[in-house]
PDB file of C-alpha atoms and ligand atoms in Angstrom:
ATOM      1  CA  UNK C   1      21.049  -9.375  -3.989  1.00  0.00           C
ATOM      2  CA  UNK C   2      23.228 -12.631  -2.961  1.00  0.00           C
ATOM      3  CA  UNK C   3      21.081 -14.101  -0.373  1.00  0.00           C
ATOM      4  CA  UNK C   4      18.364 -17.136  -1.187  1.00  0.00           C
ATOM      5  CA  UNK C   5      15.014 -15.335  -1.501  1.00  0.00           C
ATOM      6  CA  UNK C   6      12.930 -16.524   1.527  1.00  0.00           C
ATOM      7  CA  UNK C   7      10.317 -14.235   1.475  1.00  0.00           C
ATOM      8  CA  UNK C   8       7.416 -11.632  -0.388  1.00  0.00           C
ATOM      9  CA  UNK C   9       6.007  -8.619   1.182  1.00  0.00           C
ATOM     10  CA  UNK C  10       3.335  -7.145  -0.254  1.00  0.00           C
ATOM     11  CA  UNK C  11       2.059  -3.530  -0.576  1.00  0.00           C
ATOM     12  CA  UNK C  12      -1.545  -3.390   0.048  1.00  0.00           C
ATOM     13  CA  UNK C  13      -3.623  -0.454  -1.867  1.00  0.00           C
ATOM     14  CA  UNK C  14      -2.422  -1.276  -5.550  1.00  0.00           C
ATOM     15  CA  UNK C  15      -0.619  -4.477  -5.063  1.00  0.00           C
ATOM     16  CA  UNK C  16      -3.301  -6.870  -4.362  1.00  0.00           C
ATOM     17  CA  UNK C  17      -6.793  -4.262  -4.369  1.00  0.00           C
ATOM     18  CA  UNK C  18      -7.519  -1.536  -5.745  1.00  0.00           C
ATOM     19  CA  UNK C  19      -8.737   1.391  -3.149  1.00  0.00           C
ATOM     20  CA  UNK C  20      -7.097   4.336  -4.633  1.00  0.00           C
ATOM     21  CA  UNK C  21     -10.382   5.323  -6.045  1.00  0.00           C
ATOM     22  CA  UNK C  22     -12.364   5.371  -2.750  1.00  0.00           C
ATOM     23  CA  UNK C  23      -8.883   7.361  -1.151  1.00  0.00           C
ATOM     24  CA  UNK C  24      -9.682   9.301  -3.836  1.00  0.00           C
ATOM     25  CA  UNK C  25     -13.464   9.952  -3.557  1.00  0.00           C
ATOM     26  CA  UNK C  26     -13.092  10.296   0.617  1.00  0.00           C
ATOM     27  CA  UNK C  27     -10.133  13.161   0.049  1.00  0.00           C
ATOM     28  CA  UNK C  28     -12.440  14.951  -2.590  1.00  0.00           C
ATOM     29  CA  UNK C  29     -15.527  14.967  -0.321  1.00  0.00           C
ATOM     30  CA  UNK C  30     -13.659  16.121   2.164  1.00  0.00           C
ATOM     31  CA  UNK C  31     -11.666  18.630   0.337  1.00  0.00           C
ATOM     32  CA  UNK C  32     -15.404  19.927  -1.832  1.00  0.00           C
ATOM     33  CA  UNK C  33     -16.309  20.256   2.050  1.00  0.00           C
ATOM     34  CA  UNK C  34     -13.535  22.343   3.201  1.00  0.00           C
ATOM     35  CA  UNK C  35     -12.895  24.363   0.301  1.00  0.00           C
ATOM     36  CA  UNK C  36      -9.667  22.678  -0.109  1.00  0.00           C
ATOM     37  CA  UNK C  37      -7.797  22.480  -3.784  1.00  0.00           C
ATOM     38  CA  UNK C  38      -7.418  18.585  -5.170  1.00  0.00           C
ATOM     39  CA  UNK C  39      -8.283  17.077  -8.053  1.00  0.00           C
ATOM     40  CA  UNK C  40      -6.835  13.463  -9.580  1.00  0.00           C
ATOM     41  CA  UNK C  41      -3.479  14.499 -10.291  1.00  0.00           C
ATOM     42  CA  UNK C  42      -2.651  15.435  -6.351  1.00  0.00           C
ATOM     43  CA  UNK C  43      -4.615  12.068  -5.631  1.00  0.00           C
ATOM     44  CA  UNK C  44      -1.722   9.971  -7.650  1.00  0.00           C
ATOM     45  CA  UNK C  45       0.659  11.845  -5.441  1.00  0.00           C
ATOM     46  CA  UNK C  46      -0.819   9.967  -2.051  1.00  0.00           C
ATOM     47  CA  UNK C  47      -0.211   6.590  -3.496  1.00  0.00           C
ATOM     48  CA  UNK C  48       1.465   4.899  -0.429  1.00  0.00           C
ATOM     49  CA  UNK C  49       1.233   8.281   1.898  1.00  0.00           C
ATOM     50  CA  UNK C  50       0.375   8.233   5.108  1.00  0.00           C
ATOM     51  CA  UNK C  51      -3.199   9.823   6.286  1.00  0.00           C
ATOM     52  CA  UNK C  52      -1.475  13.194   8.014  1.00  0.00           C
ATOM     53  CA  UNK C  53       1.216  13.019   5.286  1.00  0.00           C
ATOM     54  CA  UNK C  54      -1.576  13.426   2.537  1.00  0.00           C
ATOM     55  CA  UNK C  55      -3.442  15.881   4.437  1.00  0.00           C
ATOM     56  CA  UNK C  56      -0.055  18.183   4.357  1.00  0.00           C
ATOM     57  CA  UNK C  57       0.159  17.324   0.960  1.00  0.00           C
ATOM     58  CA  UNK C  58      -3.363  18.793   0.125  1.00  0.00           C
ATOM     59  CA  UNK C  59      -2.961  21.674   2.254  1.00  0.00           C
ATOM     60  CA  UNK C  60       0.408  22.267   0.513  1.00  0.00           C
ATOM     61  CA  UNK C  61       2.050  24.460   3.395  1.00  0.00           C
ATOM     62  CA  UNK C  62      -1.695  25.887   3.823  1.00  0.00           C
ATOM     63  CA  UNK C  63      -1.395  26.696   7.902  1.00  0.00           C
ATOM     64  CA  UNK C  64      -4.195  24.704  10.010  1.00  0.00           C
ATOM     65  CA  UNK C  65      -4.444  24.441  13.549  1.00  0.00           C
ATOM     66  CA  UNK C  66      -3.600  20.880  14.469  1.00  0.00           C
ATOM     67  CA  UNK C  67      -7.076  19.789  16.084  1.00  0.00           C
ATOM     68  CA  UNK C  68      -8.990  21.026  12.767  1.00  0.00           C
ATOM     69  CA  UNK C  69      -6.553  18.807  10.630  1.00  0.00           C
ATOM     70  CA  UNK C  70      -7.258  15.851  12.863  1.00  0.00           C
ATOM     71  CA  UNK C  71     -10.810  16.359  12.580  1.00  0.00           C
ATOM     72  CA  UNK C  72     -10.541  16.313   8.608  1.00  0.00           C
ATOM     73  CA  UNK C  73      -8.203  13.269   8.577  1.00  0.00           C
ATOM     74  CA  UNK C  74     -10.791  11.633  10.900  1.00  0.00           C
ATOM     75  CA  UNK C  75     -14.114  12.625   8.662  1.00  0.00           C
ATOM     76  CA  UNK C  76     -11.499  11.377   5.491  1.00  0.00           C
ATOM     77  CA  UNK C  77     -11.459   8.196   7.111  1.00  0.00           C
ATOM     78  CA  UNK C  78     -15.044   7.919   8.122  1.00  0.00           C
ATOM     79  CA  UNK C  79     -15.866   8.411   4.465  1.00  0.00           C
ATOM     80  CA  UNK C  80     -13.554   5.444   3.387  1.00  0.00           C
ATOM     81  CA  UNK C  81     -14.632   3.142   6.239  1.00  0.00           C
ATOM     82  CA  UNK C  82     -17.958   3.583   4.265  1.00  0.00           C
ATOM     83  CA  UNK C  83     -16.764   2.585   1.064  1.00  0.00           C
ATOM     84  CA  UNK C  84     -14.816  -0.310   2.563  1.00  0.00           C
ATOM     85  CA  UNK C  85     -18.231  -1.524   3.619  1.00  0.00           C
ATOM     86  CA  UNK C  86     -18.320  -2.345  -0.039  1.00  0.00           C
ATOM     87  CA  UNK C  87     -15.523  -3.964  -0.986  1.00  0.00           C
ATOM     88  CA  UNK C  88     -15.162  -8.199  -0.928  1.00  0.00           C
ATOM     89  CA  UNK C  89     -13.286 -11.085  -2.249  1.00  0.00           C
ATOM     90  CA  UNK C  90     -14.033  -9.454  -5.871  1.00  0.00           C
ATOM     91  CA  UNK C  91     -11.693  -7.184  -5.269  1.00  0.00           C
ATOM     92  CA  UNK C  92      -8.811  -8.859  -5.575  1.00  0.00           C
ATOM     93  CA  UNK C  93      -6.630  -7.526  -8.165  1.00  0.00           C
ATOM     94  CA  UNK C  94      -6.248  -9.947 -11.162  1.00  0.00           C
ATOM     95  CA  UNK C  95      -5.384 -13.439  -9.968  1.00  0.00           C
ATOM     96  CA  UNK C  96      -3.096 -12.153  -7.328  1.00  0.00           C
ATOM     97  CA  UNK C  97      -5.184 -14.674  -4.939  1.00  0.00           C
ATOM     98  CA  UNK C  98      -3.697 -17.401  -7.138  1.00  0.00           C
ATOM     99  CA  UNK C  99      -0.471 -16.133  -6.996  1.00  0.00           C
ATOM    100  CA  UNK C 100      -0.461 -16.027  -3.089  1.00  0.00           C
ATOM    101  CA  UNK C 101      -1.388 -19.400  -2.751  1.00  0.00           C
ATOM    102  CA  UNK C 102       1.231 -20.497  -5.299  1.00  0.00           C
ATOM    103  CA  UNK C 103       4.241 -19.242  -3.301  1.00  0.00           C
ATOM    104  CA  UNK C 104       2.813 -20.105  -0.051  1.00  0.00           C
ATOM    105  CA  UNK C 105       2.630 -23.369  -1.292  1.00  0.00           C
ATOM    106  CA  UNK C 106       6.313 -23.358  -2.641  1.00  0.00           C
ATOM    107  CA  UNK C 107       6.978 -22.680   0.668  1.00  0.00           C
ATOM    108  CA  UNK C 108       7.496 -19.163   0.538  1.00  0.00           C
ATOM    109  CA  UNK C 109       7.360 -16.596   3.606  1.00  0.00           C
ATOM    110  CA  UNK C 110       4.565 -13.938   3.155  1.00  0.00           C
ATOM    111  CA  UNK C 111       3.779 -10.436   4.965  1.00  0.00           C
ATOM    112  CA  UNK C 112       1.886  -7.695   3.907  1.00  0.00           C
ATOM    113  CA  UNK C 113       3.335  -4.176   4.449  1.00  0.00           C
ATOM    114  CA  UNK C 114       1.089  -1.453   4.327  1.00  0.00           C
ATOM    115  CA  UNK C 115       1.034   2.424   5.128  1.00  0.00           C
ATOM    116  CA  UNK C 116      -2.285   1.951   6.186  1.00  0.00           C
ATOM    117  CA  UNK C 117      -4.147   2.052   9.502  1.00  0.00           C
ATOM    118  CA  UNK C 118      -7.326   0.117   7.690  1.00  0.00           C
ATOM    119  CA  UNK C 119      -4.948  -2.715   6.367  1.00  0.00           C
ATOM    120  CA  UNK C 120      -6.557  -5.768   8.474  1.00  0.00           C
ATOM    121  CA  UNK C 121     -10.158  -4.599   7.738  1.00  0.00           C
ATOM    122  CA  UNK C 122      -9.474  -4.369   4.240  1.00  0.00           C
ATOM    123  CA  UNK C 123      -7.589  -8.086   4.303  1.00  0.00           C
ATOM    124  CA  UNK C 124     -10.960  -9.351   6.565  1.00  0.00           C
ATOM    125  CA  UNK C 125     -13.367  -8.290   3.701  1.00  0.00           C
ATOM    126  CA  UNK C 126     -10.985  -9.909   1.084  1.00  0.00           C
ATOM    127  CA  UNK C 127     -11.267 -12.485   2.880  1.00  0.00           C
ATOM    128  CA  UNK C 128      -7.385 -13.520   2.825  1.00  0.00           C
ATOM    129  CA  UNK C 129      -5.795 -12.591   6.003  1.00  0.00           C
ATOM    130  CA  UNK C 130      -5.193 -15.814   6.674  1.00  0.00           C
ATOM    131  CA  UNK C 131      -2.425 -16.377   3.765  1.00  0.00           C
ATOM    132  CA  UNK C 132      -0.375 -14.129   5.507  1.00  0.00           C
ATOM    133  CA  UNK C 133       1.744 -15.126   7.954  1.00  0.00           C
ATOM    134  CA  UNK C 134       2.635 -11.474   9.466  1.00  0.00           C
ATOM    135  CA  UNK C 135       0.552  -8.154   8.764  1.00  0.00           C
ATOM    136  CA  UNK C 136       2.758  -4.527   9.231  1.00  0.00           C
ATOM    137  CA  UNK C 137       0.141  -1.912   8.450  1.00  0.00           C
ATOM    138  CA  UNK C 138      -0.021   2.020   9.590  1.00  0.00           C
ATOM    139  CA  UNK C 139       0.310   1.016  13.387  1.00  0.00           C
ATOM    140  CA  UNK C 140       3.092  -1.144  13.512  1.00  0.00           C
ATOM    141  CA  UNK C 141       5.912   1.937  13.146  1.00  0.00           C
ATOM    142  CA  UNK C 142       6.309   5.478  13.207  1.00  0.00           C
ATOM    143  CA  UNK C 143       8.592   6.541  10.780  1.00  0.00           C
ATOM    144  CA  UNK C 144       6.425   5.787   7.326  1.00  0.00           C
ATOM    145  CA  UNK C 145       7.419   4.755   4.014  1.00  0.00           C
ATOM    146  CA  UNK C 146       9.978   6.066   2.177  1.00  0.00           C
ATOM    147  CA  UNK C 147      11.838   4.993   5.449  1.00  0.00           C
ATOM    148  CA  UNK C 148      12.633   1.474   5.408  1.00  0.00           C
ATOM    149  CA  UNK C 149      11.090   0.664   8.886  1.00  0.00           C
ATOM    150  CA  UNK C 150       7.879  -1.027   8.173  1.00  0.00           C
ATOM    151  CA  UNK C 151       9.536  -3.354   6.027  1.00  0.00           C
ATOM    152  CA  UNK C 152      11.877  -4.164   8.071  1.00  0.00           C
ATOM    153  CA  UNK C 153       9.316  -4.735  10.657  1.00  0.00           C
ATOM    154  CA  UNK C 154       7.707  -6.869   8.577  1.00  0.00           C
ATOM    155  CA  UNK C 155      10.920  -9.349   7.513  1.00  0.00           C
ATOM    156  CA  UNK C 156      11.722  -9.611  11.827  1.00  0.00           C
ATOM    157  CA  UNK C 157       8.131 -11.169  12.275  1.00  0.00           C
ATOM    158  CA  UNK C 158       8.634 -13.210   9.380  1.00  0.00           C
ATOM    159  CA  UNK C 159      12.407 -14.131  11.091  1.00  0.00           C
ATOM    160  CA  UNK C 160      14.267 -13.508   7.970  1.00  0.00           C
ATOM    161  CA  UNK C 161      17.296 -10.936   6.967  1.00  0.00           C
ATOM    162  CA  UNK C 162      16.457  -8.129   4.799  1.00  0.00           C
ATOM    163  CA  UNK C 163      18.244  -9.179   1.433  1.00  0.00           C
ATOM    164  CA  UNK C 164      16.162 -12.712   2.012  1.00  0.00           C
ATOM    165  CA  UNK C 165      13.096 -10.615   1.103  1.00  0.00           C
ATOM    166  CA  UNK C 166      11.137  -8.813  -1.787  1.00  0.00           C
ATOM    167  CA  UNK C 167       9.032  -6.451  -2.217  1.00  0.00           C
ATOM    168  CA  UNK C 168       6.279  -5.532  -4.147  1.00  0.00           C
ATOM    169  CA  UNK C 169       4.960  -1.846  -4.606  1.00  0.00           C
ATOM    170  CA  UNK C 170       2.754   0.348  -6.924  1.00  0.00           C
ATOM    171  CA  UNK C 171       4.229   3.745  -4.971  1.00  0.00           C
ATOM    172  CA  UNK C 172       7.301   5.899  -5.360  1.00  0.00           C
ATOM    173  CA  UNK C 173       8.066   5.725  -1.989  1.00  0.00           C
ATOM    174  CA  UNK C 174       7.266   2.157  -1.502  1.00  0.00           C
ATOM    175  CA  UNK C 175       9.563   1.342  -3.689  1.00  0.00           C
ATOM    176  CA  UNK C 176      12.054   3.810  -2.163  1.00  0.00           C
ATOM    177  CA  UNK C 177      11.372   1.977   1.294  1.00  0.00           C
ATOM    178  CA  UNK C 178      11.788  -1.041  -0.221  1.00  0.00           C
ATOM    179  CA  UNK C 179      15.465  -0.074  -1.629  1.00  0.00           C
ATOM    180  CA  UNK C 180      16.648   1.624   1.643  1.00  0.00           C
ATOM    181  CA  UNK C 181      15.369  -1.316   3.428  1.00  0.00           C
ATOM    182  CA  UNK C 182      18.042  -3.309   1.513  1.00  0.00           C
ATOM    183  CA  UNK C 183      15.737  -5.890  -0.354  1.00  0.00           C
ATOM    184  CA  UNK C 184      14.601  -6.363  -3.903  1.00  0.00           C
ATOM    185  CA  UNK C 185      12.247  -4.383  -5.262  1.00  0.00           C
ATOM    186  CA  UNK C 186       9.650  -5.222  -7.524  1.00  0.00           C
ATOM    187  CA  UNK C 187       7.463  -2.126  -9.067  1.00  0.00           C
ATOM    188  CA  UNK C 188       3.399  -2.604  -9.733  1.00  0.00           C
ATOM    189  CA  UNK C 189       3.279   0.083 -12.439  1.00  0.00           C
ATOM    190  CA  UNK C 190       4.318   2.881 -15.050  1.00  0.00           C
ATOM    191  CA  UNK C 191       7.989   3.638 -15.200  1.00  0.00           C
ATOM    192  CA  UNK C 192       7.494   6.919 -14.583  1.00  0.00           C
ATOM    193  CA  UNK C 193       6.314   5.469 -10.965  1.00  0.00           C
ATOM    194  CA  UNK C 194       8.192   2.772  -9.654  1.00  0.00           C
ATOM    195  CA  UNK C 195      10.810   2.651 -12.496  1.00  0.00           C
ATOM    196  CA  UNK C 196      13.417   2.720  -9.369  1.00  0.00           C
ATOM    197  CA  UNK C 197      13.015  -0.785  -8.462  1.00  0.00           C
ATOM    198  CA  UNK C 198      14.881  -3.860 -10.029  1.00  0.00           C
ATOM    199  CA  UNK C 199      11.967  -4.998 -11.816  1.00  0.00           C
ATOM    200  CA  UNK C 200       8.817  -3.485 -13.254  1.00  0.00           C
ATOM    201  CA  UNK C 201       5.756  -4.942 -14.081  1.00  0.00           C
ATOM    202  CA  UNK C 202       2.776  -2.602 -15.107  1.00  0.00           C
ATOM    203  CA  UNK C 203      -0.158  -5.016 -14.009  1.00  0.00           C
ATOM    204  CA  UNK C 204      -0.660  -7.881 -11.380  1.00  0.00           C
ATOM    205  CA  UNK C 205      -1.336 -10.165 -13.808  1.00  0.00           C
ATOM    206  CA  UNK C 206       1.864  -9.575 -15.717  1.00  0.00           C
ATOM    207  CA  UNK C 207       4.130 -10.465 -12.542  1.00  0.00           C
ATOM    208  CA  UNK C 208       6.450 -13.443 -13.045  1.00  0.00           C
ATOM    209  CA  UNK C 209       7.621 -14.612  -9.780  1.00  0.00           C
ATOM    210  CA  UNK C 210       9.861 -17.569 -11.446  1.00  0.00           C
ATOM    211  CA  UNK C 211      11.488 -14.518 -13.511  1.00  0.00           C
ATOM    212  CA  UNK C 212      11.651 -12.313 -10.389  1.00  0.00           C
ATOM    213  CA  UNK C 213      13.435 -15.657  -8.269  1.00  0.00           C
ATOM    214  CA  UNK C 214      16.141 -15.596 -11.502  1.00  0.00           C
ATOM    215  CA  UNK C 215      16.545 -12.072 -11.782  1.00  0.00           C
ATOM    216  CA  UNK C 216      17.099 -10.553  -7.978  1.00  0.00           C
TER     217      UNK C 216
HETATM  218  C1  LIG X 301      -1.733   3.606   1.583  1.00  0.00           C
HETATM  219  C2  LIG X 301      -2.453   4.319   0.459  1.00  0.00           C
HETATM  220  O1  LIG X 301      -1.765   2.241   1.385  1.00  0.00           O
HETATM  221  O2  LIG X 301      -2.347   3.909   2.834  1.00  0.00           O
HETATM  222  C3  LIG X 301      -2.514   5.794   0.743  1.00  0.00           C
HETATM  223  O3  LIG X 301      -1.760   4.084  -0.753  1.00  0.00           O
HETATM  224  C4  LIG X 301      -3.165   6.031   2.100  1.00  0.00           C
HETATM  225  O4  LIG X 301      -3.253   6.456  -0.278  1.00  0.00           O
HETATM  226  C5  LIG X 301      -2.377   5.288   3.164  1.00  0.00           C
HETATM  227  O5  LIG X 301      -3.184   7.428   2.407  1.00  0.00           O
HETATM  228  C6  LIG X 301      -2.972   5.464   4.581  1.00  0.00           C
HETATM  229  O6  LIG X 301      -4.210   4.830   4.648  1.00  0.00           O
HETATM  230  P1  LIG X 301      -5.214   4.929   5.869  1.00  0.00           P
HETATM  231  O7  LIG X 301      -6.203   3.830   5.589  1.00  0.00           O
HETATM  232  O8  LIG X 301      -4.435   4.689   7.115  1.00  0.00           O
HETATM  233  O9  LIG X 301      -5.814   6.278   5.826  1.00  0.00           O
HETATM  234 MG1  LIG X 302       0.204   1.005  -2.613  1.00  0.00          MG
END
């Protein structure tokens, strides 16, 4: 990295909340419903997977017409959208609110840049959409993470060059999308996870944005 850092994007689910749990509990109802195989361990293989993407991965190369696997994606979501109901400024993982405000304030660029489609619902009940100053989520390209495109997305609405920005991701292929996107890459979690990126921290709370300005 040789260019100024300008800006931070942030991954959503596991960078600044939590909702793995209720992806979790909405792909096991479903999947109890359906007769469908999944249990925790597939779940921490949809970290940062798109909807369809961690559908296939469930069926694992199980053959469903394509209208039937819509209609399971959809009643997936419909059971989230419940939980999300839930959710509030509470939330927030550690004092990642603090954090945001601190490099906003520093003048910092911010974006968030997440595979989901329920990214600005789940930034309304945090109440903190407003810190941002662009949102990428699920809808704003096609090709999803590990392609670099929805970062890149992101750093164009915030008007700055790739290498000017970093990212920070709790998924494999965040972090991969991150790298191929040609920016830093800061991992939220075990080596074993996002040990690919230039620096790992295994909680929010342990992130050290002075170290992370000295060290990519
Ligand atoms: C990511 C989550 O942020 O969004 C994944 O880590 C999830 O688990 C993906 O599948 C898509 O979310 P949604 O809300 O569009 O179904
Ligand atoms: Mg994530």
């Amino acid at each position: 990295m040789t260019k100024k850092i300008k800006g931070f994007i942030f991954d959503l689910d596991g960078v600044i909340t939590d909702t793995a749990e209720y992806h979790y509990k909405s792909w096991q109802k479903l999947a109890d419903e359906e007769n469908l195989f999944f249990n925790r361990e597939i779940n921490e293989q949809l970290r940062g997977v798109s909807r369809m993407d961690s559908l296939d991965i469930i069926l694992n190369g199980k053959e469903v017409p394509a209208e039937k696997k819509k209609e399971w994606a959809d009643r997936k979501n419909a059971y989230y959208q419940d939980y999300l109901e839930e959710i509030s400024k509470d939330d927030i993982l550690d004092d990642m609110e603090a954090k945001l405000n601190k490099l906003k304030a520093d003048g910092f660029k911010l974006a968030v840049g997440s595979s989901s489609r329920n990214a600005r619902k789940v930034l309304k009940h945090l109440q903190i959409t407003d810190i941002f100053d662009t949102i990428a989520d699920g809808n704003s390209v096609e090709n999803a993470k590990p392609a670099p495109d929805l970062f890149l997305h992101a750093a164009k609405n915030l008007g700055l060059e790739p290498e000017e920005c970093v990212v920070l991701e709790d998924a494999e292929s965040g972090v991969e999308a991150a790298l191929a996107a040609n920016m830093g890459a800061v991992g939220v979690g075990p080596e074993e996870r996002v040990g690919k990126a230039h620096l790992v921290y295994s909680k929010v709370r342990d992130i050290d944005f002075d170290e992370i300005l000295k060290k990519l």
